[in-house]
Tab-separated table of N, CA and C in Angstrom:
chain	number	residue	atom	x	y	z
A	673	UNK	N	-1.416	1.261	-17.312
A	673	UNK	CA	-2.282	1.557	-16.193
A	673	UNK	C	-3.341	0.468	-16.088
A	674	UNK	N	-3.690	0.129	-14.888
A	674	UNK	CA	-4.656	-0.939	-14.678
A	674	UNK	C	-6.034	-0.520	-15.190
A	675	UNK	N	-6.709	-1.458	-15.810
A	675	UNK	CA	-8.097	-1.191	-16.169
A	675	UNK	C	-8.926	-1.434	-14.920
A	676	UNK	N	-10.081	-0.822	-14.869
A	676	UNK	CA	-10.927	-1.017	-13.690
A	676	UNK	C	-11.199	-2.501	-13.500
A	677	UNK	N	-11.094	-2.962	-12.248
A	677	UNK	CA	-11.428	-4.335	-11.895
A	677	UNK	C	-12.749	-4.255	-11.160
A	678	UNK	N	-13.755	-4.899	-11.650
A	678	UNK	CA	-15.073	-4.848	-11.037
A	678	UNK	C	-15.433	-6.241	-10.550
A	679	UNK	N	-15.751	-6.347	-9.266
A	679	UNK	CA	-16.189	-7.605	-8.676
A	679	UNK	C	-17.400	-7.285	-7.809
A	680	UNK	N	-18.578	-7.576	-8.302
A	680	UNK	CA	-19.783	-7.230	-7.549
A	680	UNK	C	-19.882	-5.726	-7.385
A	681	UNK	N	-20.003	-5.273	-6.151
A	681	UNK	CA	-20.115	-3.841	-5.865
A	681	UNK	C	-18.748	-3.212	-5.627
A	682	UNK	N	-17.672	-3.952	-5.830
A	682	UNK	CA	-16.304	-3.475	-5.572
A	682	UNK	C	-15.609	-3.141	-6.891
A	683	UNK	N	-15.024	-1.947	-6.947
A	683	UNK	CA	-14.244	-1.516	-8.109
A	683	UNK	C	-12.856	-1.139	-7.610
A	684	UNK	N	-11.835	-1.603	-8.319
A	684	UNK	CA	-10.468	-1.180	-8.029
A	684	UNK	C	-10.016	-0.395	-9.249
A	685	UNK	N	-9.602	0.848	-8.986
A	685	UNK	CA	-9.249	1.739	-10.090
A	685	UNK	C	-8.165	2.707	-9.651
A	686	UNK	N	-7.661	3.466	-10.616
A	686	UNK	CA	-6.690	4.509	-10.335
A	686	UNK	C	-7.396	5.639	-9.583
A	687	UNK	N	-6.747	6.116	-8.521
A	687	UNK	CA	-7.312	7.207	-7.725
A	687	UNK	C	-7.224	8.522	-8.500
A	688	UNK	N	-8.087	9.451	-8.127
A	688	UNK	CA	-8.139	10.773	-8.741
A	688	UNK	C	-7.614	11.823	-7.773
A	689	UNK	N	-6.971	12.893	-8.270
A	689	UNK	CA	-6.476	13.944	-7.376
A	689	UNK	C	-7.563	14.516	-6.462
A	690	UNK	N	-8.768	14.615	-6.951
A	690	UNK	CA	-9.868	15.174	-6.155
A	690	UNK	C	-10.233	14.292	-4.955
A	691	UNK	N	-9.730	13.062	-4.922
A	691	UNK	CA	-10.036	12.144	-3.823
A	691	UNK	C	-9.000	12.185	-2.705
A	692	UNK	N	-8.028	13.081	-2.798
A	692	UNK	CA	-6.919	13.114	-1.835
A	692	UNK	C	-7.394	13.313	-0.402
A	693	UNK	N	-8.416	14.106	-0.168
A	693	UNK	CA	-8.909	14.326	1.203
A	693	UNK	C	-9.458	13.024	1.770
A	694	UNK	N	-10.261	12.311	0.994
A	694	UNK	CA	-10.827	11.039	1.471
A	694	UNK	C	-9.745	9.979	1.647
A	695	UNK	N	-8.772	9.967	0.755
A	695	UNK	CA	-7.669	9.008	0.861
A	695	UNK	C	-6.842	9.289	2.110
A	696	UNK	N	-6.535	10.560	2.358
A	696	UNK	CA	-5.757	10.924	3.545
A	696	UNK	C	-6.498	10.558	4.824
A	697	UNK	N	-7.811	10.703	4.841
A	697	UNK	CA	-8.602	10.351	6.024
A	697	UNK	C	-8.551	8.840	6.269
A	698	UNK	N	-8.671	8.042	5.215
A	698	UNK	CA	-8.571	6.581	5.364
A	698	UNK	C	-7.170	6.217	5.851
A	699	UNK	N	-6.160	6.838	5.275
A	699	UNK	CA	-4.770	6.604	5.671
A	699	UNK	C	-4.588	6.865	7.163
A	700	UNK	N	-5.121	7.964	7.648
A	700	UNK	CA	-4.997	8.320	9.070
A	700	UNK	C	-5.693	7.282	9.961
A	701	UNK	N	-6.897	6.878	9.585
A	701	UNK	CA	-7.629	5.866	10.379
A	701	UNK	C	-6.836	4.565	10.441
A	702	UNK	N	-6.293	4.148	9.316
A	702	UNK	CA	-5.550	2.884	9.281
A	702	UNK	C	-4.253	2.987	10.087
A	703	UNK	N	-3.498	4.069	9.900
A	703	UNK	CA	-2.228	4.234	10.624
A	703	UNK	C	-2.441	4.296	12.126
A	704	UNK	N	-3.530	4.872	12.561
A	704	UNK	CA	-3.747	5.043	14.001
A	704	UNK	C	-3.921	3.709	14.723
A	705	UNK	N	-4.138	2.636	13.995
A	705	UNK	CA	-4.372	1.336	14.630
A	705	UNK	C	-3.101	0.632	15.085
A	706	UNK	N	-1.942	1.020	14.572
A	706	UNK	CA	-0.738	0.262	14.908
A	706	UNK	C	0.316	1.047	15.670
A	707	UNK	N	-0.025	2.207	16.138
A	707	UNK	CA	0.885	2.943	17.009
A	707	UNK	C	0.418	2.747	18.444
A	708	UNK	N	1.183	2.049	19.281
A	708	UNK	CA	0.722	1.715	20.632
A	708	UNK	C	0.495	2.942	21.519
A	709	UNK	N	1.186	4.045	21.248
A	709	UNK	CA	1.033	5.246	22.071
A	709	UNK	C	0.249	6.336	21.359
A	710	UNK	N	-0.491	5.972	20.333
A	710	UNK	CA	-1.257	6.949	19.577
A	710	UNK	C	-0.480	7.427	18.357
A	711	UNK	N	-1.202	7.922	17.400
A	711	UNK	CA	-0.615	8.376	16.142
A	711	UNK	C	0.288	9.581	16.386
A	712	UNK	N	1.573	9.470	16.040
A	712	UNK	CA	2.481	10.602	16.270
A	712	UNK	C	2.184	11.742	15.302
A	713	UNK	N	2.392	12.952	15.746
A	713	UNK	CA	2.249	14.112	14.866
A	713	UNK	C	3.545	14.226	14.079
A	714	UNK	N	3.451	14.034	12.774
A	714	UNK	CA	4.657	14.016	11.947
A	714	UNK	C	4.851	15.291	11.138
A	715	UNK	N	3.893	16.216	11.207
A	715	UNK	CA	4.024	17.483	10.495
A	715	UNK	C	3.807	17.391	8.991
A	716	UNK	N	3.422	16.225	8.497
A	716	UNK	CA	3.215	16.038	7.062
A	716	UNK	C	1.776	16.415	6.704
A	717	UNK	N	1.624	17.169	5.655
A	717	UNK	CA	0.302	17.459	5.096
A	717	UNK	C	-0.057	16.260	4.213
A	718	UNK	N	-0.757	15.294	4.799
A	718	UNK	CA	-1.019	14.042	4.100
A	718	UNK	C	-1.950	14.212	2.909
A	719	UNK	N	-2.846	15.193	2.961
A	719	UNK	CA	-3.701	15.431	1.793
A	719	UNK	C	-2.832	15.858	0.612
A	720	UNK	N	-1.914	16.784	0.842
A	720	UNK	CA	-1.007	17.221	-0.227
A	720	UNK	C	-0.106	16.072	-0.677
A	721	UNK	N	0.356	15.266	0.277
A	721	UNK	CA	1.217	14.130	-0.075
A	721	UNK	C	0.468	13.137	-0.964
A	722	UNK	N	-0.771	12.855	-0.625
A	722	UNK	CA	-1.555	11.921	-1.440
A	722	UNK	C	-1.868	12.523	-2.806
A	723	UNK	N	-2.172	13.812	-2.849
A	723	UNK	CA	-2.424	14.455	-4.139
A	723	UNK	C	-1.165	14.345	-5.013
A	724	UNK	N	-0.001	14.557	-4.388
A	724	UNK	CA	1.254	14.425	-5.116
A	724	UNK	C	1.491	13.013	-5.608
A	725	UNK	N	1.153	12.021	-4.784
A	725	UNK	CA	1.331	10.622	-5.193
A	725	UNK	C	0.436	10.290	-6.385
A	726	UNK	N	-0.797	10.779	-6.354
A	726	UNK	CA	-1.728	10.523	-7.455
A	726	UNK	C	-1.226	11.183	-8.736
A	727	UNK	N	-0.643	12.375	-8.604
A	727	UNK	CA	-0.183	13.135	-9.774
A	727	UNK	C	1.172	12.689	-10.318
A	728	UNK	N	1.929	11.895	-9.578
A	728	UNK	CA	3.284	11.503	-10.015
A	728	UNK	C	3.224	10.723	-11.323
A	729	UNK	N	3.999	11.147	-12.310
A	729	UNK	CA	3.990	10.411	-13.578
A	729	UNK	C	4.677	9.044	-13.491
A	730	UNK	N	5.543	8.842	-12.488
A	730	UNK	CA	6.262	7.571	-12.372
A	730	UNK	C	5.638	6.623	-11.356
A	731	UNK	N	4.466	6.977	-10.825
A	731	UNK	CA	3.840	6.138	-9.814
A	731	UNK	C	2.372	5.938	-10.073
A	732	UNK	N	1.774	5.183	-9.186
A	732	UNK	CA	0.351	4.920	-9.314
A	732	UNK	C	-0.266	4.765	-7.935
A	733	UNK	N	-1.492	5.238	-7.808
A	733	UNK	CA	-2.294	5.028	-6.608
A	733	UNK	C	-3.566	4.321	-7.047
A	734	UNK	N	-3.766	3.140	-6.499
A	734	UNK	CA	-4.997	2.395	-6.751
A	734	UNK	C	-5.913	2.568	-5.553
A	735	UNK	N	-7.208	2.584	-5.810
A	735	UNK	CA	-8.155	2.637	-4.704
A	735	UNK	C	-9.255	1.611	-4.931
A	736	UNK	N	-9.759	1.114	-3.824
A	736	UNK	CA	-10.910	0.219	-3.833
A	736	UNK	C	-12.114	1.074	-3.497
A	737	UNK	N	-13.140	0.980	-4.319
A	737	UNK	CA	-14.361	1.746	-4.095
A	737	UNK	C	-15.510	0.753	-3.967
A	738	UNK	N	-16.237	0.876	-2.851
A	738	UNK	CA	-17.416	0.043	-2.621
A	738	UNK	C	-18.584	0.974	-2.321
A	739	UNK	N	-19.597	0.876	-3.153
A	739	UNK	CA	-20.797	1.689	-2.980
A	739	UNK	C	-20.456	3.164	-2.794
A	740	UNK	N	-19.525	3.664	-3.601
A	740	UNK	CA	-19.149	5.067	-3.590
A	740	UNK	C	-18.168	5.482	-2.512
A	741	UNK	N	-17.715	4.545	-1.679
A	741	UNK	CA	-16.799	4.852	-0.583
A	741	UNK	C	-15.440	4.212	-0.849
A	742	UNK	N	-14.364	4.985	-0.666
A	742	UNK	CA	-13.018	4.436	-0.806
A	742	UNK	C	-12.724	3.623	0.451
A	743	UNK	N	-12.452	2.334	0.259
A	743	UNK	CA	-12.226	1.427	1.385
A	743	UNK	C	-10.807	0.862	1.432
A	744	UNK	N	-10.019	1.115	0.403
A	744	UNK	CA	-8.646	0.642	0.377
A	744	UNK	C	-7.818	1.486	-0.580
A	745	UNK	N	-6.514	1.613	-0.284
A	745	UNK	CA	-5.613	2.403	-1.125
A	745	UNK	C	-4.237	1.746	-1.163
A	746	UNK	N	-3.584	1.890	-2.295
A	746	UNK	CA	-2.214	1.407	-2.457
A	746	UNK	C	-1.465	2.389	-3.345
A	747	UNK	N	-0.254	2.728	-2.951
A	747	UNK	CA	0.586	3.646	-3.717
A	747	UNK	C	1.922	2.966	-3.984
A	748	UNK	N	2.351	2.969	-5.241
A	748	UNK	CA	3.626	2.345	-5.584
A	748	UNK	C	4.279	3.067	-6.749
A	749	UNK	N	5.603	2.907	-6.810
A	749	UNK	CA	6.409	3.474	-7.890
A	749	UNK	C	7.811	2.865	-7.776
A	750	UNK	N	8.636	3.083	-8.785
A	750	UNK	CA	10.012	2.591	-8.668
A	750	UNK	C	10.703	3.273	-7.479
A	751	UNK	N	11.487	2.520	-6.707
A	751	UNK	CA	12.192	3.139	-5.577
A	751	UNK	C	13.326	4.041	-6.060
A	752	UNK	N	13.610	5.067	-5.264
A	752	UNK	CA	14.732	5.956	-5.587
A	752	UNK	C	16.007	5.115	-5.675
A	753	UNK	N	16.743	5.247	-6.746
A	753	UNK	CA	18.010	4.533	-6.946
A	753	UNK	C	17.864	3.022	-6.784
A	754	UNK	N	16.672	2.489	-7.042
A	754	UNK	CA	16.455	1.049	-6.911
A	754	UNK	C	16.832	0.315	-8.181
A	755	UNK	N	16.966	-0.991	-8.076
A	755	UNK	CA	17.330	-1.782	-9.256
A	755	UNK	C	16.197	-1.800	-10.285
A	756	UNK	N	16.563	-1.930	-11.529
A	756	UNK	CA	15.582	-2.035	-12.608
A	756	UNK	C	14.692	-3.252	-12.340
A	757	UNK	N	13.439	-3.127	-12.672
A	757	UNK	CA	12.516	-4.244	-12.506
A	757	UNK	C	11.901	-4.340	-11.133
A	758	UNK	N	12.229	-3.397	-10.245
A	758	UNK	CA	11.683	-3.419	-8.884
A	758	UNK	C	10.737	-2.242	-8.694
A	759	UNK	N	9.692	-2.460	-7.933
A	759	UNK	CA	8.729	-1.429	-7.579
A	759	UNK	C	8.651	-1.380	-6.058
A	760	UNK	N	8.377	-0.199	-5.508
A	760	UNK	CA	8.218	-0.089	-4.058
A	760	UNK	C	6.765	0.220	-3.736
A	761	UNK	N	6.218	-0.554	-2.824
A	761	UNK	CA	4.875	-0.315	-2.308
A	761	UNK	C	5.029	0.651	-1.137
A	762	UNK	N	4.703	1.921	-1.371
A	762	UNK	CA	4.911	2.953	-0.365
A	762	UNK	C	3.784	2.993	0.663
A	763	UNK	N	2.572	2.786	0.221
A	763	UNK	CA	1.421	2.832	1.128
A	763	UNK	C	0.448	1.735	0.728
A	764	UNK	N	-0.142	1.102	1.731
A	764	UNK	CA	-1.165	0.082	1.491
A	764	UNK	C	-2.057	0.090	2.728
A	765	UNK	N	-3.286	0.526	2.559
A	765	UNK	CA	-4.184	0.661	3.716
A	765	UNK	C	-5.599	0.230	3.354
A	766	UNK	N	-6.248	-0.399	4.308
A	766	UNK	CA	-7.657	-0.751	4.203
A	766	UNK	C	-8.364	-0.113	5.382
A	767	UNK	N	-9.556	0.401	5.139
A	767	UNK	CA	-10.343	1.006	6.210
A	767	UNK	C	-10.507	-0.029	7.333
A	768	UNK	N	-10.105	0.309	8.560
A	768	UNK	CA	-10.194	-0.657	9.669
A	768	UNK	C	-11.605	-1.219	9.889
A	769	UNK	N	-12.631	-0.465	9.531
A	769	UNK	CA	-13.996	-0.975	9.666
A	769	UNK	C	-14.311	-2.065	8.653
A	770	UNK	N	-13.426	-2.246	7.673
A	770	UNK	CA	-13.663	-3.237	6.612
A	770	UNK	C	-12.611	-4.344	6.601
A	771	UNK	N	-11.785	-4.416	7.647
A	771	UNK	CA	-10.786	-5.473	7.698
A	771	UNK	C	-11.459	-6.839	7.634
A	772	UNK	N	-10.736	-7.797	7.085
A	772	UNK	CA	-11.155	-9.203	6.984
A	772	UNK	C	-12.352	-9.385	6.049
A	773	UNK	N	-12.506	-8.451	5.098
A	773	UNK	CA	-13.606	-8.569	4.136
A	773	UNK	C	-13.106	-8.858	2.719
A	774	UNK	N	-11.808	-9.082	2.564
A	774	UNK	CA	-11.247	-9.402	1.259
A	774	UNK	C	-10.735	-8.202	0.476
A	775	UNK	N	-10.894	-7.006	1.018
A	775	UNK	CA	-10.451	-5.801	0.309
A	775	UNK	C	-8.939	-5.819	0.104
A	776	UNK	N	-8.185	-6.095	1.156
A	776	UNK	CA	-6.732	-6.097	1.043
A	776	UNK	C	-6.230	-7.127	0.053
A	777	UNK	N	-6.787	-8.308	0.088
A	777	UNK	CA	-6.380	-9.368	-0.832
A	777	UNK	C	-6.674	-8.973	-2.272
A	778	UNK	N	-7.860	-8.405	-2.513
A	778	UNK	CA	-8.217	-7.966	-3.865
A	778	UNK	C	-7.320	-6.819	-4.326
A	779	UNK	N	-7.030	-5.878	-3.429
A	779	UNK	CA	-6.170	-4.755	-3.780
A	779	UNK	C	-4.748	-5.232	-4.063
A	780	UNK	N	-4.253	-6.148	-3.252
A	780	UNK	CA	-2.910	-6.691	-3.486
A	780	UNK	C	-2.860	-7.396	-4.840
A	781	UNK	N	-3.880	-8.174	-5.171
A	781	UNK	CA	-3.915	-8.859	-6.470
A	781	UNK	C	-3.895	-7.853	-7.613
A	782	UNK	N	-4.584	-6.734	-7.456
A	782	UNK	CA	-4.582	-5.696	-8.492
A	782	UNK	C	-3.192	-5.072	-8.619
A	783	UNK	N	-2.516	-4.859	-7.496
A	783	UNK	CA	-1.143	-4.336	-7.541
A	783	UNK	C	-0.246	-5.299	-8.299
A	784	UNK	N	-0.318	-6.581	-7.954
A	784	UNK	CA	0.525	-7.590	-8.610
A	784	UNK	C	0.232	-7.628	-10.106
A	785	UNK	N	-1.037	-7.536	-10.467
A	785	UNK	CA	-1.415	-7.516	-11.882
A	785	UNK	C	-0.755	-6.329	-12.593
A	786	UNK	N	-0.769	-5.175	-11.952
A	786	UNK	CA	-0.158	-3.996	-12.546
A	786	UNK	C	1.362	-4.137	-12.631
A	787	UNK	N	1.975	-4.648	-11.562
A	787	UNK	CA	3.435	-4.836	-11.577
A	787	UNK	C	3.842	-5.773	-12.707
A	788	UNK	N	3.083	-6.841	-12.867
A	788	UNK	CA	3.382	-7.798	-13.936
A	788	UNK	C	3.253	-7.108	-15.293
A	789	UNK	N	2.181	-6.333	-15.486
A	789	UNK	CA	1.974	-5.618	-16.751
A	789	UNK	C	3.092	-4.615	-17.015
A	790	UNK	N	3.644	-4.042	-15.938
A	790	UNK	CA	4.737	-3.070	-16.060
A	790	UNK	C	6.103	-3.737	-16.201
A	791	UNK	N	6.148	-5.070	-16.183
A	791	UNK	CA	7.417	-5.777	-16.327
A	791	UNK	C	8.261	-5.815	-15.066
A	792	UNK	N	7.634	-5.619	-13.921
A	792	UNK	CA	8.366	-5.669	-12.647
A	792	UNK	C	8.533	-7.130	-12.237
A	793	UNK	N	9.675	-7.460	-11.673
A	793	UNK	CA	9.895	-8.838	-11.219
A	793	UNK	C	9.939	-8.938	-9.700
A	794	UNK	N	10.081	-7.788	-9.017
A	794	UNK	CA	10.042	-7.829	-7.559
A	794	UNK	C	9.485	-6.511	-7.025
A	795	UNK	N	9.027	-6.583	-5.788
A	795	UNK	CA	8.499	-5.408	-5.092
A	795	UNK	C	9.095	-5.396	-3.692
A	796	UNK	N	9.252	-4.207	-3.148
A	796	UNK	CA	9.760	-4.043	-1.793
A	796	UNK	C	8.825	-3.127	-1.022
A	797	UNK	N	8.888	-3.247	0.296
A	797	UNK	CA	8.126	-2.358	1.163
A	797	UNK	C	8.771	-2.359	2.525
A	798	UNK	N	8.401	-1.383	3.331
A	798	UNK	CA	8.765	-1.441	4.741
A	798	UNK	C	7.485	-1.306	5.539
A	799	UNK	N	7.435	-2.044	6.636
A	799	UNK	CA	6.244	-2.097	7.481
A	799	UNK	C	6.664	-1.800	8.915
A	800	UNK	N	5.846	-1.040	9.606
A	800	UNK	CA	6.144	-0.657	10.996
A	800	UNK	C	6.245	-1.907	11.863
A	801	UNK	N	7.239	-1.948	12.755
A	801	UNK	CA	7.464	-3.136	13.589
A	801	UNK	C	6.276	-3.451	14.497
A	802	UNK	N	5.478	-2.459	14.867
A	802	UNK	CA	4.323	-2.701	15.727
A	802	UNK	C	3.074	-3.102	14.947
A	803	UNK	N	3.148	-3.108	13.629
A	803	UNK	CA	1.982	-3.421	12.814
A	803	UNK	C	1.950	-4.919	12.491
A	804	UNK	N	1.641	-5.702	13.507
A	804	UNK	CA	1.628	-7.174	13.368
A	804	UNK	C	0.564	-7.646	12.385
A	805	UNK	N	-0.569	-6.963	12.372
A	805	UNK	CA	-1.643	-7.341	11.441
A	805	UNK	C	-1.145	-7.234	9.994
A	806	UNK	N	-0.486	-6.123	9.661
A	806	UNK	CA	0.021	-5.953	8.297
A	806	UNK	C	1.106	-6.990	7.988
A	807	UNK	N	1.974	-7.248	8.947
A	807	UNK	CA	3.026	-8.231	8.718
A	807	UNK	C	2.434	-9.599	8.392
A	808	UNK	N	1.388	-9.981	9.111
A	808	UNK	CA	0.730	-11.268	8.854
A	808	UNK	C	0.059	-11.261	7.477
A	809	UNK	N	-0.593	-10.144	7.136
A	809	UNK	CA	-1.218	-10.024	5.821
A	809	UNK	C	-0.181	-10.195	4.717
A	810	UNK	N	0.919	-9.455	4.814
A	810	UNK	CA	1.943	-9.535	3.767
A	810	UNK	C	2.524	-10.946	3.668
A	811	UNK	N	2.727	-11.602	4.794
A	811	UNK	CA	3.243	-12.981	4.762
A	811	UNK	C	2.264	-13.896	4.012
A	812	UNK	N	0.964	-13.718	4.244
A	812	UNK	CA	-0.037	-14.537	3.533
A	812	UNK	C	-0.008	-14.273	2.031
A	813	UNK	N	0.389	-13.081	1.635
A	813	UNK	CA	0.440	-12.740	0.214
A	813	UNK	C	1.746	-13.194	-0.448
A	814	UNK	N	2.710	-13.654	0.361
A	814	UNK	CA	3.967	-14.161	-0.194
A	814	UNK	C	5.173	-13.258	0.012
A	815	UNK	N	5.027	-12.191	0.784
A	815	UNK	CA	6.160	-11.308	1.081
A	815	UNK	C	7.081	-12.007	2.082
A	816	UNK	N	8.377	-11.785	1.932
A	816	UNK	CA	9.383	-12.384	2.814
A	816	UNK	C	10.345	-11.284	3.270
A	817	UNK	N	11.052	-11.509	4.386
A	817	UNK	CA	12.066	-10.527	4.789
A	817	UNK	C	13.056	-10.298	3.651
A	818	UNK	N	13.390	-9.045	3.408
A	818	UNK	CA	14.294	-8.690	2.311
A	818	UNK	C	15.722	-8.990	2.731
A	819	UNK	N	16.360	-9.986	2.101
A	819	UNK	CA	17.731	-10.332	2.497
A	819	UNK	C	18.723	-9.198	2.226
A	820	UNK	N	18.385	-8.297	1.316
A	820	UNK	CA	19.273	-7.186	1.009
A	820	UNK	C	19.126	-5.998	1.946
A	821	UNK	N	18.117	-6.048	2.828
A	821	UNK	CA	17.878	-4.934	3.751
A	821	UNK	C	17.504	-5.446	5.146
A	822	UNK	N	18.430	-6.115	5.808
A	822	UNK	CA	18.099	-6.582	7.164
A	822	UNK	C	17.927	-5.384	8.099
A	823	UNK	N	17.021	-5.495	9.069
A	823	UNK	CA	16.823	-4.369	9.980
A	823	UNK	C	18.032	-4.171	10.893
A	824	UNK	N	18.341	-2.928	11.157
A	824	UNK	CA	19.413	-2.592	12.096
A	824	UNK	C	18.805	-2.435	13.483
A	825	UNK	N	19.629	-2.487	14.504
A	825	UNK	CA	19.144	-2.286	15.865
A	825	UNK	C	18.414	-0.947	15.951
A	826	UNK	N	17.243	-0.970	16.550
A	826	UNK	CA	16.483	0.253	16.743
A	826	UNK	C	15.617	0.656	15.562
A	827	UNK	N	15.660	-0.090	14.453
A	827	UNK	CA	14.788	0.239	13.318
A	827	UNK	C	13.330	0.133	13.739
A	828	UNK	N	12.517	1.012	13.206
A	828	UNK	CA	11.084	0.983	13.474
A	828	UNK	C	10.311	0.299	12.352
A	829	UNK	N	11.047	-0.168	11.345
A	829	UNK	CA	10.410	-0.813	10.205
A	829	UNK	C	11.136	-2.103	9.853
A	830	UNK	N	10.366	-3.042	9.325
A	830	UNK	CA	10.899	-4.266	8.750
A	830	UNK	C	10.838	-4.113	7.239
A	831	UNK	N	11.801	-4.678	6.541
A	831	UNK	CA	11.872	-4.551	5.091
A	831	UNK	C	11.523	-5.895	4.467
A	832	UNK	N	10.529	-5.878	3.571
A	832	UNK	CA	10.020	-7.100	2.956
A	832	UNK	C	10.184	-7.031	1.442
A	833	UNK	N	10.206	-8.212	0.827
A	833	UNK	CA	10.331	-8.327	-0.637
A	833	UNK	C	9.286	-9.324	-1.121
A	834	UNK	N	8.801	-9.055	-2.325
A	834	UNK	CA	7.812	-9.914	-2.986
A	834	UNK	C	8.323	-10.194	-4.389
A	835	UNK	N	8.306	-11.447	-4.776
A	835	UNK	CA	8.731	-11.816	-6.120
A	835	UNK	C	7.479	-11.971	-6.985
A	836	UNK	N	7.353	-11.098	-7.977
A	836	UNK	CA	6.154	-11.060	-8.840
A	836	UNK	C	6.136	-12.317	-9.685
A	837	UNK	N	5.070	-13.115	-9.572
A	837	UNK	CA	5.014	-14.338	-10.370
A	837	UNK	C	4.842	-14.018	-11.864
A	838	UNK	N	5.381	-14.872	-12.690
A	838	UNK	CA	5.243	-14.689	-14.134
A	838	UNK	C	3.779	-14.802	-14.538
A	839	UNK	N	3.436	-14.150	-15.610
A	839	UNK	CA	2.063	-14.201	-16.110
A	839	UNK	C	1.709	-15.568	-16.649
A	840	UNK	N	0.443	-15.736	-16.834
A	840	UNK	CA	-0.045	-17.050	-17.306
A	840	UNK	C	-0.047	-17.138	-18.794
């Protein structure tokens, strides 16, 4: 498990189950920015889903905390039936009011640090086709289209892969 990363007033740490309501609220704010027709009602109890993600023994949820406020979240675990050495980034969100402040870059670096410590050599994710901001962010971090999962006609997500660099 990652040790707390402290940089000035910013701490990146493992999320707590009691924070699921705040995490779900940040998730909703971030998701609402990339749906052109408004956030669809998906029927998912996101607070319960986040609590479950935090409690999963095979996964991890990292959060960025600045001055007592959660400003970024990332959830990852091995993918179902995925190859050994691979991790899937299921959720990655930064509070839209804090975009372009370095939170996403710092959170991504913490994820990579954890993946490396866990012996992962690659990571995968899917990103909504309308979320151009996230696609650009992931490209800057080194994510590339996943050659093993090309999008099919009508897909609403693009599939990306990241190769975890070896430790120093």
